[in-house]
Short mmCIF file of C-alpha atoms in Angstrom, two decimals:
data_model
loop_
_atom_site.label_atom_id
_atom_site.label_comp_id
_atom_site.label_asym_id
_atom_site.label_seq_id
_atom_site.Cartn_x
_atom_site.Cartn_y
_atom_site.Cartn_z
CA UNK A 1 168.66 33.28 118.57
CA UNK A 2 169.06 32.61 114.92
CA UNK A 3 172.43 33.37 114.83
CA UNK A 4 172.95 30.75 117.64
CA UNK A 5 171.29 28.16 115.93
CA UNK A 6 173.22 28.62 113.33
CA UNK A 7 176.45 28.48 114.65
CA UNK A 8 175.22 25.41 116.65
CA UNK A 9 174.24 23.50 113.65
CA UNK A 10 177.61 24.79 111.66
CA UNK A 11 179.87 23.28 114.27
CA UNK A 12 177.69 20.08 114.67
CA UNK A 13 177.86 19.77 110.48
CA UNK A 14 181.67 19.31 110.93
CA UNK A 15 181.63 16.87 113.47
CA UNK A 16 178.77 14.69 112.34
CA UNK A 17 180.73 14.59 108.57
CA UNK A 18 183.77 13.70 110.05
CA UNK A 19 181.66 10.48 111.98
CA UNK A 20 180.06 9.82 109.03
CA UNK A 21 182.84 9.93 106.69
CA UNK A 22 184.83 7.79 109.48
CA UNK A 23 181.91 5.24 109.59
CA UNK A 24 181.84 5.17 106.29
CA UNK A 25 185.67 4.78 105.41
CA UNK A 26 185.54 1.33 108.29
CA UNK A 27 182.52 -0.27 106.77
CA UNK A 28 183.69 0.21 102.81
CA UNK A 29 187.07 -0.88 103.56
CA UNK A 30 186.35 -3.93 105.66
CA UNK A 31 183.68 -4.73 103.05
CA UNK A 32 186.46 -4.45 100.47
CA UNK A 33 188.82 -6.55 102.15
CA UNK A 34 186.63 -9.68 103.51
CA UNK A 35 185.42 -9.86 99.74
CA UNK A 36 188.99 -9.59 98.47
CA UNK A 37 188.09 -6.92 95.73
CA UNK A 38 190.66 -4.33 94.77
CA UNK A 39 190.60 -1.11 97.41
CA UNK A 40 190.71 1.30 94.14
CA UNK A 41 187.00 0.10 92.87
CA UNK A 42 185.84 1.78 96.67
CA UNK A 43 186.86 5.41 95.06
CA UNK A 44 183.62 5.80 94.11
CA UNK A 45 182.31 6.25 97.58
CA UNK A 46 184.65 8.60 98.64
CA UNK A 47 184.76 11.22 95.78
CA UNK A 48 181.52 12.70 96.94
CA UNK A 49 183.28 13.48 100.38
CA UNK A 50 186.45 14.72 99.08
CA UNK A 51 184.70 17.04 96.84
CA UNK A 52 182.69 18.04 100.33
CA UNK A 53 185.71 18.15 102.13
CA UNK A 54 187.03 20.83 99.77
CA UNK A 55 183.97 23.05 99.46
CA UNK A 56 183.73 23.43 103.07
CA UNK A 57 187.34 24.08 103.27
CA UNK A 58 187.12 27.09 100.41
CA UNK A 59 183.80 28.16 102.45
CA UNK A 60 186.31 28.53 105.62
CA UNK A 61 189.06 29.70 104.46
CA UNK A 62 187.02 32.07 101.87
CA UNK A 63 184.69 33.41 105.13
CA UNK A 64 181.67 32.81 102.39
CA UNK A 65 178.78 33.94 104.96
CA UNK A 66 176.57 32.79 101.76
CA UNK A 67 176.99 29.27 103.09
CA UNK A 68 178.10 29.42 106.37
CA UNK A 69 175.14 31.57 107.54
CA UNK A 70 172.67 29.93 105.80
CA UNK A 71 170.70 28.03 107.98
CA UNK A 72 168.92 25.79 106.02
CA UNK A 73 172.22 24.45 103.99
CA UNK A 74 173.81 23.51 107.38
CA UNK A 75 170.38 21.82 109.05
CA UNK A 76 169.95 19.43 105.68
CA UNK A 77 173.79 19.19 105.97
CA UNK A 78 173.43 17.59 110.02
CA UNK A 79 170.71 15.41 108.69
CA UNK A 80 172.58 14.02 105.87
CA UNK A 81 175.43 13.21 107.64
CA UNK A 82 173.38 11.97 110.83
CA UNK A 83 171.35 9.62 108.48
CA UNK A 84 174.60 8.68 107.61
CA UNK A 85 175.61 7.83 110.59
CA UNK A 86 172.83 5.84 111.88
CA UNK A 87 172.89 3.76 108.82
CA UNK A 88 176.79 3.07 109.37
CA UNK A 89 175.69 2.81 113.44
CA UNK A 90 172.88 -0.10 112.72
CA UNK A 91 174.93 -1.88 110.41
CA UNK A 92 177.51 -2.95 112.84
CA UNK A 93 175.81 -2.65 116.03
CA UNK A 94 172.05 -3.74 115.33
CA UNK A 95 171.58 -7.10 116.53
CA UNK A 96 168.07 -7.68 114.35
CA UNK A 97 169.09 -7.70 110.66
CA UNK A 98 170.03 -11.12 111.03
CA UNK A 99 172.74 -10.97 108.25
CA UNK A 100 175.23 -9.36 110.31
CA UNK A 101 174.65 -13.03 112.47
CA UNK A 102 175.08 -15.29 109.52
CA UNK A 103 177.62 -13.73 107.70
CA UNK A 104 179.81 -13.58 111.05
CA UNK A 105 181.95 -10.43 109.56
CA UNK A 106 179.99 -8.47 112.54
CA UNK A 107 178.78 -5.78 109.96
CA UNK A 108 175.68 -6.35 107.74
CA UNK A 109 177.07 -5.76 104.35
CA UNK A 110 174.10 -6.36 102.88
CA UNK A 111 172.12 -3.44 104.33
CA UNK A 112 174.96 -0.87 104.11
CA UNK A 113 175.62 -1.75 101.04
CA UNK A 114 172.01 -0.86 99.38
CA UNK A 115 172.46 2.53 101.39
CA UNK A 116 175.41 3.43 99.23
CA UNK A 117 173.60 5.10 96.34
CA UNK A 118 171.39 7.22 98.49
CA UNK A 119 174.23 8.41 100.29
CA UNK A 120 176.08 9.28 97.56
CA UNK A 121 172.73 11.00 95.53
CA UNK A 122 173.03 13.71 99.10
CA UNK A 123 176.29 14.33 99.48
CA UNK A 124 176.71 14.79 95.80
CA UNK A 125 173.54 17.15 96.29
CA UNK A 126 175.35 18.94 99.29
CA UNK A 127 177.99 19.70 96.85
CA UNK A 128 175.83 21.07 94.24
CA UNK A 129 173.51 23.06 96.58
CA UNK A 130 177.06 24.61 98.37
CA UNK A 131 178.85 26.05 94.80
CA UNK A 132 175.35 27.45 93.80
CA UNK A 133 175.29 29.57 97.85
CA UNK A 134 178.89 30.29 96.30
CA UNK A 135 177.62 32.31 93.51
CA UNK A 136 175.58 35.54 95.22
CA UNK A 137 174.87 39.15 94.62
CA UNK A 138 177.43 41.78 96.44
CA UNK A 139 176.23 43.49 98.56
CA UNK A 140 175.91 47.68 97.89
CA UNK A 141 177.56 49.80 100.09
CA UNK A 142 175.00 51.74 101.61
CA UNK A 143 175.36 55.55 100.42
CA UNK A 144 177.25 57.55 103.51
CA UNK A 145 175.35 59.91 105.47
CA UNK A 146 176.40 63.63 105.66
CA UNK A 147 177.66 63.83 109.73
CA UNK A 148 175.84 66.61 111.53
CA UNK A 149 177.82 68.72 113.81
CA UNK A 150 176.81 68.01 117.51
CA UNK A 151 174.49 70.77 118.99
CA UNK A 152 177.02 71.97 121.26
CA UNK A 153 179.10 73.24 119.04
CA UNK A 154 176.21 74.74 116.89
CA UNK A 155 175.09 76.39 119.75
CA UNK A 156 178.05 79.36 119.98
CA UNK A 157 178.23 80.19 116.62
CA UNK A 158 174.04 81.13 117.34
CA UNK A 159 174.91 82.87 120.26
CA UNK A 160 178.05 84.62 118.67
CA UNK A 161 175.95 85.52 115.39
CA UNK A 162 173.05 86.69 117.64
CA UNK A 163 175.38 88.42 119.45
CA UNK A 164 176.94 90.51 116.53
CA UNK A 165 173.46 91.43 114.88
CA UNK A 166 173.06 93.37 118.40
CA UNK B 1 170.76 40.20 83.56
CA UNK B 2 173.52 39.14 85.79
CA UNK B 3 171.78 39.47 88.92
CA UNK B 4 168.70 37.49 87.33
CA UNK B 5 171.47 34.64 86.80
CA UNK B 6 172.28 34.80 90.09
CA UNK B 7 168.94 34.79 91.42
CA UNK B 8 167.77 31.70 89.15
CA UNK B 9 171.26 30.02 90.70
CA UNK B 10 170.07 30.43 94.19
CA UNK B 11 166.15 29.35 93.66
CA UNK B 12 167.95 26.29 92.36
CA UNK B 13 170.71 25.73 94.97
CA UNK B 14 167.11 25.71 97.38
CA UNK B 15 165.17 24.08 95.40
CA UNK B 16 168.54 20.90 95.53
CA UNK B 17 168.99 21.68 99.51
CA UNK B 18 165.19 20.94 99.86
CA UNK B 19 165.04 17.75 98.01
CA UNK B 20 167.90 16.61 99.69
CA UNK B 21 166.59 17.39 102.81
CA UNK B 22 163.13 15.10 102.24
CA UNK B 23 165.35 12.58 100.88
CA UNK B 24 167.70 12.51 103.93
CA UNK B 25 164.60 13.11 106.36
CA UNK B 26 163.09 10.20 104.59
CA UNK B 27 165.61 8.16 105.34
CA UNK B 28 166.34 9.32 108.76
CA UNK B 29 162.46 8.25 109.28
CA UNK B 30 162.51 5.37 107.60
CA UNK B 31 165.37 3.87 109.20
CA UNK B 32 164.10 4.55 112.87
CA UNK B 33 160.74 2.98 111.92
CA UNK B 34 162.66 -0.36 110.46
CA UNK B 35 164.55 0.02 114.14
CA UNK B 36 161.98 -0.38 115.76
CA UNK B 37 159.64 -2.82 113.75
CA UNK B 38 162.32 -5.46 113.92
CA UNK B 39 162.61 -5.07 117.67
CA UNK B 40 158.89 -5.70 118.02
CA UNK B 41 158.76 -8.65 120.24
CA UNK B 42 156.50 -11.91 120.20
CA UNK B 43 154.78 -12.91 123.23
CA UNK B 44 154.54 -16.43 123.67
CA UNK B 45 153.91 -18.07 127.00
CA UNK B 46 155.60 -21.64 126.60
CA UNK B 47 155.32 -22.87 129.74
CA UNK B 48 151.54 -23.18 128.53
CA UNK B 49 152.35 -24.10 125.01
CA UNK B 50 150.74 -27.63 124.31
CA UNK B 51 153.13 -28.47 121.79
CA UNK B 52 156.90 -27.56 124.25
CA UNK B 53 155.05 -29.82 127.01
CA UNK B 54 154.47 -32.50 124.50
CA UNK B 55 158.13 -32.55 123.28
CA UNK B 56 159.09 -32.12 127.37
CA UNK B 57 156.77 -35.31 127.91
CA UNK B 58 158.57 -37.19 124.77
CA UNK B 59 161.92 -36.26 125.92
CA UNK B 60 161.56 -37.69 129.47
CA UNK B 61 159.99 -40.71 127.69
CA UNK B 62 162.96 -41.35 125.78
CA UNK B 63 164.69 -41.41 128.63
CA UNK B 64 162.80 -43.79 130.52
CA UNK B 65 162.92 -46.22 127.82
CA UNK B 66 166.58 -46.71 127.55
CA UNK B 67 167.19 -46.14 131.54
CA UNK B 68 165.86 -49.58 131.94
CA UNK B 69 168.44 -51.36 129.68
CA UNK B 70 171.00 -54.13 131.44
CA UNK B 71 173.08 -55.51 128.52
CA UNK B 72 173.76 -58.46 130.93
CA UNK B 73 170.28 -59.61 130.67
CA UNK B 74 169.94 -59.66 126.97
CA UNK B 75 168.89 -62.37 125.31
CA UNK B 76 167.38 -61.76 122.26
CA UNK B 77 167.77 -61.86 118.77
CA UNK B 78 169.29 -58.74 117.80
CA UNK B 79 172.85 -58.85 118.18
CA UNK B 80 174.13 -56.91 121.45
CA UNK B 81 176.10 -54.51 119.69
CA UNK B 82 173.31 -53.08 117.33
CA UNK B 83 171.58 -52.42 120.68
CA UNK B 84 174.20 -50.77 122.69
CA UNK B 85 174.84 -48.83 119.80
CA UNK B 86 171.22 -48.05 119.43
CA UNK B 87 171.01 -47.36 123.22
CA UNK B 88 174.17 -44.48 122.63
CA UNK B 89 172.45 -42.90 119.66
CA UNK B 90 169.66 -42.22 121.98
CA UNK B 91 171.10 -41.05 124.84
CA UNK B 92 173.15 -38.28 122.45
CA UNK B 93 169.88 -37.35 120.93
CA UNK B 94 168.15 -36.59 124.67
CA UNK B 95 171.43 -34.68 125.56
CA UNK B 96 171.22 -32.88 122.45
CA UNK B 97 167.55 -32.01 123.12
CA UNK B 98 168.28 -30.77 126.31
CA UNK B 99 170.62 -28.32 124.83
CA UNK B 100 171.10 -24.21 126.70
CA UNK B 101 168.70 -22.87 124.08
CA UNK B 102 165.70 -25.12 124.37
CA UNK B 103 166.19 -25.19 127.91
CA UNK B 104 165.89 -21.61 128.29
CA UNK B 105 162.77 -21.09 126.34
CA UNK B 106 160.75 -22.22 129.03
CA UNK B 107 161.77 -18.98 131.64
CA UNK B 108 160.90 -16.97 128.81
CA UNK B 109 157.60 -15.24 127.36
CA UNK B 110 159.42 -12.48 125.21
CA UNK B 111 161.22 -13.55 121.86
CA UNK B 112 162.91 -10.94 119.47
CA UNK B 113 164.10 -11.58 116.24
CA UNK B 114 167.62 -12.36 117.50
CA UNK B 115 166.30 -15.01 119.68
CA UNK B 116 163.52 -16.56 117.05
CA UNK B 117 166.82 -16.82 115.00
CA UNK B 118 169.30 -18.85 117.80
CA UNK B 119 166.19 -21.02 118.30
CA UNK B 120 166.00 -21.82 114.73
CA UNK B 121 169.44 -22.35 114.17
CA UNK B 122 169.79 -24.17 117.66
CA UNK B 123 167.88 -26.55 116.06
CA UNK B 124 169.73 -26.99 112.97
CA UNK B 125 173.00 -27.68 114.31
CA UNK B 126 171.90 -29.79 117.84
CA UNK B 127 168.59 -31.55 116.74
CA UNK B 128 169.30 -32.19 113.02
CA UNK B 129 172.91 -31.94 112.64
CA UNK B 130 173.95 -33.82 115.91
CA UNK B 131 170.94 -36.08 116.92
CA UNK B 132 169.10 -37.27 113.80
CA UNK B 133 172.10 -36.84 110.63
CA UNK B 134 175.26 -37.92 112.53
CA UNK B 135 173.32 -40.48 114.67
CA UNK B 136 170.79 -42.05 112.47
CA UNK B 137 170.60 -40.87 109.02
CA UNK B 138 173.37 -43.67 108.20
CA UNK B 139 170.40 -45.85 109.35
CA UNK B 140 168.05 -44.52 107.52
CA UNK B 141 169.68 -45.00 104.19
CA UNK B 142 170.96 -47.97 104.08
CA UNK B 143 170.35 -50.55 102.22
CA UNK B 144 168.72 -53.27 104.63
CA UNK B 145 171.52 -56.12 105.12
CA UNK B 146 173.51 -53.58 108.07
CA UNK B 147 170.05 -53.66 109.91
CA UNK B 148 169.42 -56.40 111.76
CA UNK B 149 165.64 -56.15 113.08
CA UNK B 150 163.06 -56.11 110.67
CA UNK B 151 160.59 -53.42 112.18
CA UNK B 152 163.51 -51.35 112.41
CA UNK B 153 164.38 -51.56 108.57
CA UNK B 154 160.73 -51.04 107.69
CA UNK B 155 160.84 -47.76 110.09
CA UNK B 156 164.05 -46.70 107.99
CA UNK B 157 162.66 -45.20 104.95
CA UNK B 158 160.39 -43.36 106.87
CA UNK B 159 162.87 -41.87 108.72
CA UNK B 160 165.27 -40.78 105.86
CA UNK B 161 161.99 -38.79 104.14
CA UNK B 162 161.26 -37.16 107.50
CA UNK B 163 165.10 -36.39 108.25
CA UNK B 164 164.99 -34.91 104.31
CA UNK B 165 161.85 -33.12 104.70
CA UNK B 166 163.23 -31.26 108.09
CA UNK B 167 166.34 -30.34 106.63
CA UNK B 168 164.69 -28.85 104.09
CA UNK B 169 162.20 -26.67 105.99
CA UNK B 170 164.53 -25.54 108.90
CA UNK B 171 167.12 -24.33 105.90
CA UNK B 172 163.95 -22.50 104.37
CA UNK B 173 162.89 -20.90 107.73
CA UNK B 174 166.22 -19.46 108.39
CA UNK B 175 166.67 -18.18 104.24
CA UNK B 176 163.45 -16.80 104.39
CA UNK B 177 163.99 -14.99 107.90
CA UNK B 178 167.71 -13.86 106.94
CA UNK B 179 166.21 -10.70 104.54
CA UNK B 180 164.79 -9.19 107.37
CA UNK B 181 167.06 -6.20 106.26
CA UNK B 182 165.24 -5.44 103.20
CA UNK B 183 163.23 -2.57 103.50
CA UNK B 184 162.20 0.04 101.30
CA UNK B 185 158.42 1.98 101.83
CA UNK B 186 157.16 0.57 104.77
CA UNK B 187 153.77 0.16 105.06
CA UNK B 188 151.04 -2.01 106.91
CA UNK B 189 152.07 -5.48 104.69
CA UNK B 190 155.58 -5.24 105.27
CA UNK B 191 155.04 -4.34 109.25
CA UNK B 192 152.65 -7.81 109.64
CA UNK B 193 155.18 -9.67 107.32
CA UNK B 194 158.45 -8.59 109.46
CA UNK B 195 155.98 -9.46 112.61
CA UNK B 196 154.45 -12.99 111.65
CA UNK B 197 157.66 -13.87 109.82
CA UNK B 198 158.97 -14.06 113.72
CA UNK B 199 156.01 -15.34 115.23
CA UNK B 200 155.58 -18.17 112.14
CA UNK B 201 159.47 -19.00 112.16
CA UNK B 202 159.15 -19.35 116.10
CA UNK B 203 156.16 -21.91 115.46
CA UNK B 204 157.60 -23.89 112.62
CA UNK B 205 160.76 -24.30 114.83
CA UNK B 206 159.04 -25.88 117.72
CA UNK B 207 156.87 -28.20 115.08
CA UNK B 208 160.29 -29.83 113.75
CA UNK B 209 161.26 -30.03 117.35
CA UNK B 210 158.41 -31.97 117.80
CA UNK B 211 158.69 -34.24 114.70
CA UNK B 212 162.26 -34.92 116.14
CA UNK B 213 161.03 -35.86 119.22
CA UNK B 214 158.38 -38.22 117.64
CA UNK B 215 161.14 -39.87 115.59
CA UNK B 216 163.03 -40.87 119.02
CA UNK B 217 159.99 -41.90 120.59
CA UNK B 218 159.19 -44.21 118.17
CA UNK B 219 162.92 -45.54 117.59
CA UNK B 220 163.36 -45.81 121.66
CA UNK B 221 159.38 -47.69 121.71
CA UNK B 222 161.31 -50.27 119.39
CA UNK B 223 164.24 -50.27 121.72
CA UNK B 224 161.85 -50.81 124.90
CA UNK B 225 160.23 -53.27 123.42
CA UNK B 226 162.97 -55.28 122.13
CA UNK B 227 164.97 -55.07 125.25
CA UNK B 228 162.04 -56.12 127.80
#
């Protein structure tokens, strides 16, 4: 059951960062460009998921069951990324935060934009959390177990030993 | 000692992972409760609201005055012109009044924020921008010699400081209702503000609507009066 889970939750991380990371990229860059500042000064949001985007590339590519298995990582990982999400999903789509009806860009800027530092603070905590999961004792080979010889064959050498002392 | 390391690294890889999960959860929380706070709804029945009748009632009046009007039959001392004029400026004004969004208000019992919001800038841009600025404000601040009837020019001041006064407060109802975004810990205050914000800015809304209406009553009284 666990193991499901798990592997639920790992393949939902990867699809909820890539929505979030897509939201994201849409809202920053139209922000960017209706206020005319310079595309380079949006880095800054996007370093966080780059430097996610490679950790959970080494964690593939490296097999690191440290991380992958570890349920908690990946269930604060969907929840990041889904709050994420939401936020980017109200921002263009929620019809109450009557910015996004002044301002007639069809995105409230204004409420995205004071979600940019939290989002950052967890993704840059993701990162932190996933190199210290990197970083774990190996496990000992368990010492091997002398092999008993099946009973069957046991059994003639008996008779043939029993036999001889007759 | 290297396994100690290791073990201090993973109490704190758990001990980041949980904070960012109760600052993500938070959040997640938080954001659903804002959701749903601004789509809290304010009942009003205005079929049975005194004051919508009342500006119904003034509306219709309006009308009646200036139906009766035959420029043929004038004779008067106001010159023609001022009153045909006058008589336009009127008939804009009921047009404007009659506009889709007031209209509608009257099928309705349920207003969200979005709606509270049209209404108030409905108002802004049909009642103040097109009836009583581009249609008598020019009136209202001149100087005396352009207006020929003297109850009229002693009406004028009066209506430039109530034409001032309701720019003013419709501009501070819609400021004040645009930061409905802001939210940080929500608690009790902040849920009644977000609420009565809607249900106040729905109220003030109707009262300039009403002070509008009043202004053309009196200014088409004049006309009727004159004109019969």
């Amino acid at each position: 059951m666990k193991k499901i889970l798990n592997g639920m939750f790992c393949v939902l991380k990867y699809v909820l960062l890539i929505s979030a990371f897509v939201s994201t990229l849409y809202i920053v860059i139209y922000m960017f460009q209706r206020l005319e500042k310079d595309l380079t000064q949006a880095a800054s949001v996007f370093i966080p998921y780059l430097l996610l985007f490679i950790l959970f590339c080494i964690n593939l590519v490296g097999r690191q069951k440290s991380v992958n298995q570890n349920i908690f990582y990946n269930i604060t990982c969907c929840l990041v990324f889904a709050t994420i999400t939401y936020c980017g999903y109200r921002a263009i789509f929620d019809e109450n935060l009557l910015l996004r009806a002044k301002t007639k860009y069809g995105i409230d800027f204004n409420f995205y934009n004071d979600f940019i530092a939290p989002m950052k603070t967890m993704l840059y905590g993701l990162s932190i959390a996933n190199i210290c999961f990197m970083f774990h004792k190996k496990e000992e080979k368990a010492p091997e177990i002398p092999v008993e010889e099946p009973v069957e064959q046991i059994a003639p050498r008996k008779k043939r030993k029993a036999e001889g002392t007759k | 000692m290297k396994n100690i390391l290791l073990e201090y690294i993973k109490i704190i890889g758990y001990t980041v992972v949980g904070l960012v999960f109760a600052y993500s959860a938070f959040y997640f929380i938080l954001n659903f409760h804002h959701a749903k706070e601004l789509s809290r709804t304010v009942s009003i029945n205005v079929k049975e609201n005194d004051m919508y009748n009342k500006i119904a009632n003034n509306i219709a009046e309006v009308k009646g005055n200036i139906a009766g009007f035959n420029s043929g039959k004038y004779h008067g001392n106001v010159p023609l012109g001022f009153l045909l004029t006058m008589s336009g400026k009127l008939e804009i004004c009921t047009r404007q009044f009659e506009n889709e969004t007031f209209m509608q208000l009257q099928d309705r019992t349920e207003f969200g924020a979005q709606d509270i919001y049209q209404f108030a800038t409905s108002f802004q841009s049909s009642i103040l921008n097109g009836c009583l600025i581009q249609q008598f404000y020019d009136l209202s601040s001149s100087t005396g010699n352009e207006i020929p009837d003297a109850s009229v020019r002693s009406f004028a001041p009066f209506l430039k400081t109530n034409i001032e006064s309701m720019i003013d407060s419709s501009s501070y109802i819609i400021s004040s209702y645009h930061y409905n975004n802001i939210y940080y810990f929500t608690t009790d205050l902040t849920n009644n503000t977000l609420y009565n914000r809607s249900s106040q800015a729905f109220y003030k809304t109707l009262s300039l609507y009403d002070k509008s209406s009043d202004l053309l009553l009196e200014l088409s009284n004049w006309f009727k009066n004159e004109v019969n």
